[in-house]
């Protein structure tokens, strides 16, 4: 890979990482998926270059690290939401009550009450 071509790929990857960051901050998962394919190609092209020309990659590496941290935080947020939804589903299926002695008792399978109209 020539130095000019390497610089062009590095610049393209840098621009793509900026777009990815914007999509991560906006929560645009669809765009992130589209950018991921292109990012894989560009990273593969950069990996094929000579090791002695790696000095110009530090800004790209910093952006990759920054975006990885955003990915990690986004995944943690998604996990928190999934956990909370699981707790809410469990609350809908059962109810915890306490007796006069402070012992917990679970009332399971609460029936959903509906009003039925009759003619």
JSON list of N, CA, C and O in Angstrom, two decimals, residues 50-102:
[
{"chain": "A", "resi": 50, "resn": "UNK", "atom": "N", "xyz": [2.48, -1.47, 5.85]},
{"chain": "A", "resi": 50, "resn": "UNK", "atom": "CA", "xyz": [3.75, -1.79, 6.53]},
{"chain": "A", "resi": 50, "resn": "UNK", "atom": "C", "xyz": [3.74, -1.25, 7.95]},
{"chain": "A", "resi": 50, "resn": "UNK", "atom": "O", "xyz": [3.16, -0.21, 8.24]},
{"chain": "A", "resi": 51, "resn": "UNK", "atom": "N", "xyz": [4.43, -1.93, 8.85]},
{"chain": "A", "resi": 51, "resn": "UNK", "atom": "CA", "xyz": [4.48, -1.54, 10.26]},
{"chain": "A", "resi": 51, "resn": "UNK", "atom": "C", "xyz": [5.22, -0.23, 10.46]},
{"chain": "A", "resi": 51, "resn": "UNK", "atom": "O", "xyz": [4.95, 0.50, 11.41]},
{"chain": "A", "resi": 52, "resn": "UNK", "atom": "N", "xyz": [6.17, 0.10, 9.59]},
{"chain": "A", "resi": 52, "resn": "UNK", "atom": "CA", "xyz": [6.96, 1.32, 9.78]},
{"chain": "A", "resi": 52, "resn": "UNK", "atom": "C", "xyz": [6.17, 2.59, 9.47]},
{"chain": "A", "resi": 52, "resn": "UNK", "atom": "O", "xyz": [6.60, 3.68, 9.82]},
{"chain": "A", "resi": 53, "resn": "UNK", "atom": "N", "xyz": [5.03, 2.50, 8.86]},
{"chain": "A", "resi": 53, "resn": "UNK", "atom": "CA", "xyz": [4.24, 3.69, 8.55]},
{"chain": "A", "resi": 53, "resn": "UNK", "atom": "C", "xyz": [3.08, 3.85, 9.52]},
{"chain": "A", "resi": 53, "resn": "UNK", "atom": "O", "xyz": [2.12, 4.54, 9.22]},
{"chain": "A", "resi": 54, "resn": "UNK", "atom": "N", "xyz": [3.16, 3.27, 10.69]},
{"chain": "A", "resi": 54, "resn": "UNK", "atom": "CA", "xyz": [2.08, 3.31, 11.66]},
{"chain": "A", "resi": 54, "resn": "UNK", "atom": "C", "xyz": [2.03, 4.58, 12.50]},
{"chain": "A", "resi": 54, "resn": "UNK", "atom": "O", "xyz": [1.14, 4.74, 13.32]},
{"chain": "A", "resi": 55, "resn": "UNK", "atom": "N", "xyz": [2.97, 5.50, 12.30]},
{"chain": "A", "resi": 55, "resn": "UNK", "atom": "CA", "xyz": [3.00, 6.71, 13.11]},
{"chain": "A", "resi": 55, "resn": "UNK", "atom": "C", "xyz": [1.79, 7.60, 12.90]},
{"chain": "A", "resi": 55, "resn": "UNK", "atom": "O", "xyz": [1.33, 8.24, 13.83]},
{"chain": "A", "resi": 56, "resn": "UNK", "atom": "N", "xyz": [1.25, 7.65, 11.71]},
{"chain": "A", "resi": 56, "resn": "UNK", "atom": "CA", "xyz": [0.12, 8.51, 11.42]},
{"chain": "A", "resi": 56, "resn": "UNK", "atom": "C", "xyz": [-1.21, 7.96, 11.87]},
{"chain": "A", "resi": 56, "resn": "UNK", "atom": "O", "xyz": [-2.24, 8.58, 11.64]},
{"chain": "A", "resi": 57, "resn": "UNK", "atom": "N", "xyz": [-1.20, 6.81, 12.49]},
{"chain": "A", "resi": 57, "resn": "UNK", "atom": "CA", "xyz": [-2.45, 6.16, 12.89]},
{"chain": "A", "resi": 57, "resn": "UNK", "atom": "C", "xyz": [-2.89, 6.51, 14.30]},
{"chain": "A", "resi": 57, "resn": "UNK", "atom": "O", "xyz": [-3.97, 6.10, 14.72]},
{"chain": "A", "resi": 58, "resn": "UNK", "atom": "N", "xyz": [-2.10, 7.28, 15.03]},
{"chain": "A", "resi": 58, "resn": "UNK", "atom": "CA", "xyz": [-2.45, 7.59, 16.42]},
{"chain": "A", "resi": 58, "resn": "UNK", "atom": "C", "xyz": [-3.78, 8.33, 16.53]},
{"chain": "A", "resi": 58, "resn": "UNK", "atom": "O", "xyz": [-4.57, 8.01, 17.42]},
{"chain": "A", "resi": 59, "resn": "UNK", "atom": "N", "xyz": [-4.08, 9.32, 15.68]},
{"chain": "A", "resi": 59, "resn": "UNK", "atom": "CA", "xyz": [-5.41, 9.96, 15.78]},
{"chain": "A", "resi": 59, "resn": "UNK", "atom": "C", "xyz": [-6.55, 8.97, 15.52]},
{"chain": "A", "resi": 59, "resn": "UNK", "atom": "O", "xyz": [-7.59, 9.03, 16.19]},
{"chain": "A", "resi": 60, "resn": "UNK", "atom": "N", "xyz": [-6.36, 8.06, 14.58]},
{"chain": "A", "resi": 60, "resn": "UNK", "atom": "CA", "xyz": [-7.39, 7.06, 14.28]},
{"chain": "A", "resi": 60, "resn": "UNK", "atom": "C", "xyz": [-7.54, 6.11, 15.47]},
{"chain": "A", "resi": 60, "resn": "UNK", "atom": "O", "xyz": [-8.66, 5.76, 15.85]},
{"chain": "A", "resi": 61, "resn": "UNK", "atom": "N", "xyz": [-6.42, 5.72, 16.07]},
{"chain": "A", "resi": 61, "resn": "UNK", "atom": "CA", "xyz": [-6.49, 4.84, 17.23]},
{"chain": "A", "resi": 61, "resn": "UNK", "atom": "C", "xyz": [-7.20, 5.51, 18.40]},
{"chain": "A", "resi": 61, "resn": "UNK", "atom": "O", "xyz": [-7.98, 4.87, 19.11]},
{"chain": "A", "resi": 62, "resn": "UNK", "atom": "N", "xyz": [-6.98, 6.81, 18.56]},
{"chain": "A", "resi": 62, "resn": "UNK", "atom": "CA", "xyz": [-7.67, 7.54, 19.64]},
{"chain": "A", "resi": 62, "resn": "UNK", "atom": "C", "xyz": [-9.17, 7.57, 19.37]},
{"chain": "A", "resi": 62, "resn": "UNK", "atom": "O", "xyz": [-9.98, 7.40, 20.30]},
{"chain": "A", "resi": 63, "resn": "UNK", "atom": "N", "xyz": [-9.56, 7.76, 18.13]},
{"chain": "A", "resi": 63, "resn": "UNK", "atom": "CA", "xyz": [-10.99, 7.78, 17.79]},
{"chain": "A", "resi": 63, "resn": "UNK", "atom": "C", "xyz": [-11.60, 6.39, 17.96]},
{"chain": "A", "resi": 63, "resn": "UNK", "atom": "O", "xyz": [-12.74, 6.26, 18.41]},
{"chain": "A", "resi": 64, "resn": "UNK", "atom": "N", "xyz": [-10.86, 5.36, 17.59]},
{"chain": "A", "resi": 64, "resn": "UNK", "atom": "CA", "xyz": [-11.34, 3.99, 17.78]},
{"chain": "A", "resi": 64, "resn": "UNK", "atom": "C", "xyz": [-11.58, 3.71, 19.26]},
{"chain": "A", "resi": 64, "resn": "UNK", "atom": "O", "xyz": [-12.60, 3.12, 19.64]},
{"chain": "A", "resi": 65, "resn": "UNK", "atom": "N", "xyz": [-10.64, 4.12, 20.10]},
{"chain": "A", "resi": 65, "resn": "UNK", "atom": "CA", "xyz": [-10.77, 3.91, 21.53]},
{"chain": "A", "resi": 65, "resn": "UNK", "atom": "C", "xyz": [-11.97, 4.69, 22.08]},
{"chain": "A", "resi": 65, "resn": "UNK", "atom": "O", "xyz": [-12.75, 4.16, 22.87]},
{"chain": "A", "resi": 66, "resn": "UNK", "atom": "N", "xyz": [-12.13, 5.95, 21.65]},
{"chain": "A", "resi": 66, "resn": "UNK", "atom": "CA", "xyz": [-13.24, 6.78, 22.10]},
{"chain": "A", "resi": 66, "resn": "UNK", "atom": "C", "xyz": [-14.57, 6.14, 21.73]},
{"chain": "A", "resi": 66, "resn": "UNK", "atom": "O", "xyz": [-15.48, 6.04, 22.55]},
{"chain": "A", "resi": 67, "resn": "UNK", "atom": "N", "xyz": [-14.68, 5.66, 20.48]},
{"chain": "A", "resi": 67, "resn": "UNK", "atom": "CA", "xyz": [-15.93, 5.04, 20.03]},
{"chain": "A", "resi": 67, "resn": "UNK", "atom": "C", "xyz": [-16.18, 3.72, 20.76]},
{"chain": "A", "resi": 67, "resn": "UNK", "atom": "O", "xyz": [-17.33, 3.38, 21.04]},
{"chain": "A", "resi": 68, "resn": "UNK", "atom": "N", "xyz": [-15.12, 2.97, 21.06]},
{"chain": "A", "resi": 68, "resn": "UNK", "atom": "CA", "xyz": [-15.29, 1.71, 21.79]},
{"chain": "A", "resi": 68, "resn": "UNK", "atom": "C", "xyz": [-15.85, 1.99, 23.18]},
{"chain": "A", "resi": 68, "resn": "UNK", "atom": "O", "xyz": [-16.71, 1.25, 23.66]},
{"chain": "A", "resi": 69, "resn": "UNK", "atom": "N", "xyz": [-15.39, 3.05, 23.81]},
{"chain": "A", "resi": 69, "resn": "UNK", "atom": "CA", "xyz": [-15.93, 3.41, 25.12]},
{"chain": "A", "resi": 69, "resn": "UNK", "atom": "C", "xyz": [-17.41, 3.79, 25.01]},
{"chain": "A", "resi": 69, "resn": "UNK", "atom": "O", "xyz": [-18.21, 3.43, 25.88]},
{"chain": "A", "resi": 70, "resn": "UNK", "atom": "N", "xyz": [-17.78, 4.50, 23.94]},
{"chain": "A", "resi": 70, "resn": "UNK", "atom": "CA", "xyz": [-19.19, 4.82, 23.72]},
{"chain": "A", "resi": 70, "resn": "UNK", "atom": "C", "xyz": [-20.02, 3.57, 23.49]},
{"chain": "A", "resi": 70, "resn": "UNK", "atom": "O", "xyz": [-21.14, 3.45, 23.99]},
{"chain": "A", "resi": 71, "resn": "UNK", "atom": "N", "xyz": [-19.47, 2.61, 22.71]},
{"chain": "A", "resi": 71, "resn": "UNK", "atom": "CA", "xyz": [-20.15, 1.33, 22.49]},
{"chain": "A", "resi": 71, "resn": "UNK", "atom": "C", "xyz": [-20.39, 0.63, 23.83]},
{"chain": "A", "resi": 71, "resn": "UNK", "atom": "O", "xyz": [-21.48, 0.12, 24.09]},
{"chain": "A", "resi": 72, "resn": "UNK", "atom": "N", "xyz": [-19.35, 0.59, 24.65]},
{"chain": "A", "resi": 72, "resn": "UNK", "atom": "CA", "xyz": [-19.46, -0.09, 25.95]},
{"chain": "A", "resi": 72, "resn": "UNK", "atom": "C", "xyz": [-20.54, 0.55, 26.81]},
{"chain": "A", "resi": 72, "resn": "UNK", "atom": "O", "xyz": [-21.33, -0.16, 27.46]},
{"chain": "A", "resi": 73, "resn": "UNK", "atom": "N", "xyz": [-20.57, 1.87, 26.83]},
{"chain": "A", "resi": 73, "resn": "UNK", "atom": "CA", "xyz": [-21.59, 2.57, 27.62]},
{"chain": "A", "resi": 73, "resn": "UNK", "atom": "C", "xyz": [-22.99, 2.33, 27.06]},
{"chain": "A", "resi": 73, "resn": "UNK", "atom": "O", "xyz": [-23.95, 2.17, 27.81]},
{"chain": "A", "resi": 74, "resn": "UNK", "atom": "N", "xyz": [-23.11, 2.31, 25.73]},
{"chain": "A", "resi": 74, "resn": "UNK", "atom": "CA", "xyz": [-24.41, 2.05, 25.11]},
{"chain": "A", "resi": 74, "resn": "UNK", "atom": "C", "xyz": [-24.90, 0.64, 25.46]},
{"chain": "A", "resi": 74, "resn": "UNK", "atom": "O", "xyz": [-26.08, 0.45, 25.78]},
{"chain": "A", "resi": 75, "resn": "UNK", "atom": "N", "xyz": [-24.00, -0.33, 25.41]},
{"chain": "A", "resi": 75, "resn": "UNK", "atom": "CA", "xyz": [-24.38, -1.70, 25.76]},
{"chain": "A", "resi": 75, "resn": "UNK", "atom": "C", "xyz": [-24.77, -1.80, 27.23]},
{"chain": "A", "resi": 75, "resn": "UNK", "atom": "O", "xyz": [-25.72, -2.51, 27.58]},
{"chain": "A", "resi": 76, "resn": "UNK", "atom": "N", "xyz": [-24.05, -1.10, 28.10]},
{"chain": "A", "resi": 76, "resn": "UNK", "atom": "CA", "xyz": [-24.41, -1.11, 29.51]},
{"chain": "A", "resi": 76, "resn": "UNK", "atom": "C", "xyz": [-25.80, -0.51, 29.71]},
{"chain": "A", "resi": 76, "resn": "UNK", "atom": "O", "xyz": [-26.59, -1.03, 30.50]},
{"chain": "A", "resi": 77, "resn": "UNK", "atom": "N", "xyz": [-26.11, 0.55, 28.97]},
{"chain": "A", "resi": 77, "resn": "UNK", "atom": "CA", "xyz": [-27.43, 1.15, 29.06]},
{"chain": "A", "resi": 77, "resn": "UNK", "atom": "C", "xyz": [-28.52, 0.20, 28.58]},
{"chain": "A", "resi": 77, "resn": "UNK", "atom": "O", "xyz": [-29.59, 0.10, 29.20]},
{"chain": "A", "resi": 78, "resn": "UNK", "atom": "N", "xyz": [-28.25, -0.50, 27.49]},
{"chain": "A", "resi": 78, "resn": "UNK", "atom": "CA", "xyz": [-29.22, -1.47, 26.96]},
{"chain": "A", "resi": 78, "resn": "UNK", "atom": "C", "xyz": [-29.43, -2.60, 27.96]},
{"chain": "A", "resi": 78, "resn": "UNK", "atom": "O", "xyz": [-30.57, -3.04, 28.19]},
{"chain": "A", "resi": 79, "resn": "UNK", "atom": "N", "xyz": [-28.36, -3.06, 28.58]},
{"chain": "A", "resi": 79, "resn": "UNK", "atom": "CA", "xyz": [-28.49, -4.11, 29.60]},
{"chain": "A", "resi": 79, "resn": "UNK", "atom": "C", "xyz": [-29.31, -3.64, 30.79]},
{"chain": "A", "resi": 79, "resn": "UNK", "atom": "O", "xyz": [-30.14, -4.37, 31.33]},
{"chain": "A", "resi": 80, "resn": "UNK", "atom": "N", "xyz": [-29.09, -2.38, 31.21]},
{"chain": "A", "resi": 80, "resn": "UNK", "atom": "CA", "xyz": [-29.85, -1.84, 32.33]},
{"chain": "A", "resi": 80, "resn": "UNK", "atom": "C", "xyz": [-31.34, -1.77, 32.00]},
{"chain": "A", "resi": 80, "resn": "UNK", "atom": "O", "xyz": [-32.18, -2.10, 32.84]},
{"chain": "A", "resi": 81, "resn": "UNK", "atom": "N", "xyz": [-31.65, -1.35, 30.79]},
{"chain": "A", "resi": 81, "resn": "UNK", "atom": "CA", "xyz": [-33.05, -1.28, 30.37]},
{"chain": "A", "resi": 81, "resn": "UNK", "atom": "C", "xyz": [-33.66, -2.68, 30.34]},
{"chain": "A", "resi": 81, "resn": "UNK", "atom": "O", "xyz": [-34.78, -2.90, 30.82]},
{"chain": "A", "resi": 82, "resn": "UNK", "atom": "N", "xyz": [-32.92, -3.65, 29.79]},
{"chain": "A", "resi": 82, "resn": "UNK", "atom": "CA", "xyz": [-33.42, -5.02, 29.74]},
{"chain": "A", "resi": 82, "resn": "UNK", "atom": "C", "xyz": [-33.66, -5.58, 31.14]},
{"chain": "A", "resi": 82, "resn": "UNK", "atom": "O", "xyz": [-34.67, -6.24, 31.40]},
{"chain": "A", "resi": 83, "resn": "UNK", "atom": "N", "xyz": [-32.74, -5.30, 32.07]},
{"chain": "A", "resi": 83, "resn": "UNK", "atom": "CA", "xyz": [-32.92, -5.75, 33.45]},
{"chain": "A", "resi": 83, "resn": "UNK", "atom": "C", "xyz": [-34.15, -5.10, 34.08]},
{"chain": "A", "resi": 83, "resn": "UNK", "atom": "O", "xyz": [-34.94, -5.77, 34.76]},
{"chain": "A", "resi": 84, "resn": "UNK", "atom": "N", "xyz": [-34.32, -3.82, 33.84]},
{"chain": "A", "resi": 84, "resn": "UNK", "atom": "CA", "xyz": [-35.46, -3.10, 34.42]},
{"chain": "A", "resi": 84, "resn": "UNK", "atom": "C", "xyz": [-36.78, -3.63, 33.85]},
{"chain": "A", "resi": 84, "resn": "UNK", "atom": "O", "xyz": [-37.76, -3.81, 34.58]},
{"chain": "A", "resi": 85, "resn": "UNK", "atom": "N", "xyz": [-36.81, -3.89, 32.54]},
{"chain": "A", "resi": 85, "resn": "UNK", "atom": "CA", "xyz": [-38.01, -4.45, 31.94]},
{"chain": "A", "resi": 85, "resn": "UNK", "atom": "C", "xyz": [-38.32, -5.83, 32.50]},
{"chain": "A", "resi": 85, "resn": "UNK", "atom": "O", "xyz": [-39.48, -6.18, 32.71]},
{"chain": "A", "resi": 86, "resn": "UNK", "atom": "N", "xyz": [-37.28, -6.62, 32.76]},
{"chain": "A", "resi": 86, "resn": "UNK", "atom": "CA", "xyz": [-37.47, -7.94, 33.37]},
{"chain": "A", "resi": 86, "resn": "UNK", "atom": "C", "xyz": [-38.07, -7.82, 34.76]},
{"chain": "A", "resi": 86, "resn": "UNK", "atom": "O", "xyz": [-38.96, -8.58, 35.13]},
{"chain": "A", "resi": 87, "resn": "UNK", "atom": "N", "xyz": [-37.59, -6.85, 35.51]},
{"chain": "A", "resi": 87, "resn": "UNK", "atom": "CA", "xyz": [-38.13, -6.63, 36.85]},
{"chain": "A", "resi": 87, "resn": "UNK", "atom": "C", "xyz": [-39.59, -6.21, 36.77]},
{"chain": "A", "resi": 87, "resn": "UNK", "atom": "O", "xyz": [-40.44, -6.70, 37.53]},
{"chain": "A", "resi": 88, "resn": "UNK", "atom": "N", "xyz": [-39.91, -5.33, 35.83]},
{"chain": "A", "resi": 88, "resn": "UNK", "atom": "CA", "xyz": [-41.29, -4.89, 35.68]},
{"chain": "A", "resi": 88, "resn": "UNK", "atom": "C", "xyz": [-42.21, -6.03, 35.26]},
{"chain": "A", "resi": 88, "resn": "UNK", "atom": "O", "xyz": [-43.34, -6.13, 35.72]},
{"chain": "A", "resi": 89, "resn": "UNK", "atom": "N", "xyz": [-41.72, -6.93, 34.38]},
{"chain": "A", "resi": 89, "resn": "UNK", "atom": "CA", "xyz": [-42.51, -8.10, 34.00]},
{"chain": "A", "resi": 89, "resn": "UNK", "atom": "C", "xyz": [-42.76, -9.00, 35.21]},
{"chain": "A", "resi": 89, "resn": "UNK", "atom": "O", "xyz": [-43.84, -9.54, 35.39]},
{"chain": "A", "resi": 90, "resn": "UNK", "atom": "N", "xyz": [-41.74, -9.16, 36.03]},
{"chain": "A", "resi": 90, "resn": "UNK", "atom": "CA", "xyz": [-41.88, -9.99, 37.23]},
{"chain": "A", "resi": 90, "resn": "UNK", "atom": "C", "xyz": [-42.88, -9.37, 38.19]},
{"chain": "A", "resi": 90, "resn": "UNK", "atom": "O", "xyz": [-43.67, -10.08, 38.81]},
{"chain": "A", "resi": 91, "resn": "UNK", "atom": "N", "xyz": [-42.85, -8.07, 38.32]},
{"chain": "A", "resi": 91, "resn": "UNK", "atom": "CA", "xyz": [-43.80, -7.39, 39.20]},
{"chain": "A", "resi": 91, "resn": "UNK", "atom": "C", "xyz": [-45.23, -7.62, 38.72]},
{"chain": "A", "resi": 91, "resn": "UNK", "atom": "O", "xyz": [-46.14, -7.81, 39.53]},
{"chain": "A", "resi": 92, "resn": "UNK", "atom": "N", "xyz": [-45.42, -7.63, 37.42]},
{"chain": "A", "resi": 92, "resn": "UNK", "atom": "CA", "xyz": [-46.77, -7.85, 36.88]},
{"chain": "A", "resi": 92, "resn": "UNK", "atom": "C", "xyz": [-47.26, -9.27, 37.13]},
{"chain": "A", "resi": 92, "resn": "UNK", "atom": "O", "xyz": [-48.45, -9.52, 37.21]},
{"chain": "A", "resi": 93, "resn": "UNK", "atom": "N", "xyz": [-46.33, -10.22, 37.21]},
{"chain": "A", "resi": 93, "resn": "UNK", "atom": "CA", "xyz": [-46.73, -11.63, 37.41]},
{"chain": "A", "resi": 93, "resn": "UNK", "atom": "C", "xyz": [-46.92, -12.00, 38.86]},
{"chain": "A", "resi": 93, "resn": "UNK", "atom": "O", "xyz": [-47.61, -12.96, 39.17]},
{"chain": "A", "resi": 94, "resn": "UNK", "atom": "N", "xyz": [-46.27, -11.30, 39.76]},
{"chain": "A", "resi": 94, "resn": "UNK", "atom": "CA", "xyz": [-46.39, -11.65, 41.17]},
{"chain": "A", "resi": 94, "resn": "UNK", "atom": "C", "xyz": [-46.27, -10.39, 42.02]},
{"chain": "A", "resi": 94, "resn": "UNK", "atom": "O", "xyz": [-45.86, -9.34, 41.54]},
{"chain": "A", "resi": 95, "resn": "UNK", "atom": "N", "xyz": [-46.63, -10.56, 43.30]},
{"chain": "A", "resi": 95, "resn": "UNK", "atom": "CA", "xyz": [-46.56, -9.43, 44.21]},
{"chain": "A", "resi": 95, "resn": "UNK", "atom": "C", "xyz": [-45.99, -9.92, 45.53]},
{"chain": "A", "resi": 95, "resn": "UNK", "atom": "O", "xyz": [-46.36, -10.97, 46.03]},
{"chain": "A", "resi": 96, "resn": "UNK", "atom": "N", "xyz": [-45.07, -9.14, 46.09]},
{"chain": "A", "resi": 96, "resn": "UNK", "atom": "CA", "xyz": [-44.50, -9.46, 47.39]},
{"chain": "A", "resi": 96, "resn": "UNK", "atom": "C", "xyz": [-45.27, -8.69, 48.46]},
{"chain": "A", "resi": 96, "resn": "UNK", "atom": "O", "xyz": [-45.48, -7.48, 48.34]},
{"chain": "A", "resi": 97, "resn": "UNK", "atom": "N", "xyz": [-45.68, -9.41, 49.48]},
{"chain": "A", "resi": 97, "resn": "UNK", "atom": "CA", "xyz": [-46.35, -8.79, 50.63]},
{"chain": "A", "resi": 97, "resn": "UNK", "atom": "C", "xyz": [-45.66, -9.25, 51.90]},
{"chain": "A", "resi": 97, "resn": "UNK", "atom": "O", "xyz": [-44.94, -10.25, 51.90]},
{"chain": "A", "resi": 98, "resn": "UNK", "atom": "N", "xyz": [-45.89, -8.53, 52.99]},
{"chain": "A", "resi": 98, "resn": "UNK", "atom": "CA", "xyz": [-45.26, -8.86, 54.26]},
{"chain": "A", "resi": 98, "resn": "UNK", "atom": "C", "xyz": [-46.35, -9.01, 55.32]},
{"chain": "A", "resi": 98, "resn": "UNK", "atom": "O", "xyz": [-47.29, -8.22, 55.37]},
{"chain": "A", "resi": 99, "resn": "UNK", "atom": "N", "xyz": [-46.19, -10.02, 56.16]},
{"chain": "A", "resi": 99, "resn": "UNK", "atom": "CA", "xyz": [-47.18, -10.22, 57.22]},
{"chain": "A", "resi": 99, "resn": "UNK", "atom": "C", "xyz": [-46.80, -9.39, 58.45]},
{"chain": "A", "resi": 99, "resn": "UNK", "atom": "O", "xyz": [-45.82, -8.63, 58.42]},
{"chain": "A", "resi": 100, "resn": "UNK", "atom": "N", "xyz": [-47.55, -9.54, 59.53]},
{"chain": "A", "resi": 100, "resn": "UNK", "atom": "CA", "xyz": [-47.33, -8.73, 60.73]},
{"chain": "A", "resi": 100, "resn": "UNK", "atom": "C", "xyz": [-45.97, -9.00, 61.37]},
{"chain": "A", "resi": 100, "resn": "UNK", "atom": "O", "xyz": [-45.42, -8.14, 62.06]},
{"chain": "A", "resi": 101, "resn": "UNK", "atom": "N", "xyz": [-45.40, -10.18, 61.13]},
{"chain": "A", "resi": 101, "resn": "UNK", "atom": "CA", "xyz": [-44.10, -10.52, 61.70]},
{"chain": "A", "resi": 101, "resn": "UNK", "atom": "C", "xyz": [-42.95, -10.12, 60.77]},
{"chain": "A", "resi": 101, "resn": "UNK", "atom": "O", "xyz": [-41.80, -10.37, 61.07]},
{"chain": "A", "resi": 102, "resn": "UNK", "atom": "N", "xyz": [-43.26, -9.52, 59.63]},
{"chain": "A", "resi": 102, "resn": "UNK", "atom": "CA", "xyz": [-42.22, -9.06, 58.71]},
{"chain": "A", "resi": 102, "resn": "UNK", "atom": "C", "xyz": [-41.73, -10.12, 57.73]},
{"chain": "A", "resi": 102, "resn": "UNK", "atom": "O", "xyz": [-40.74, -9.92, 57.04]}
]
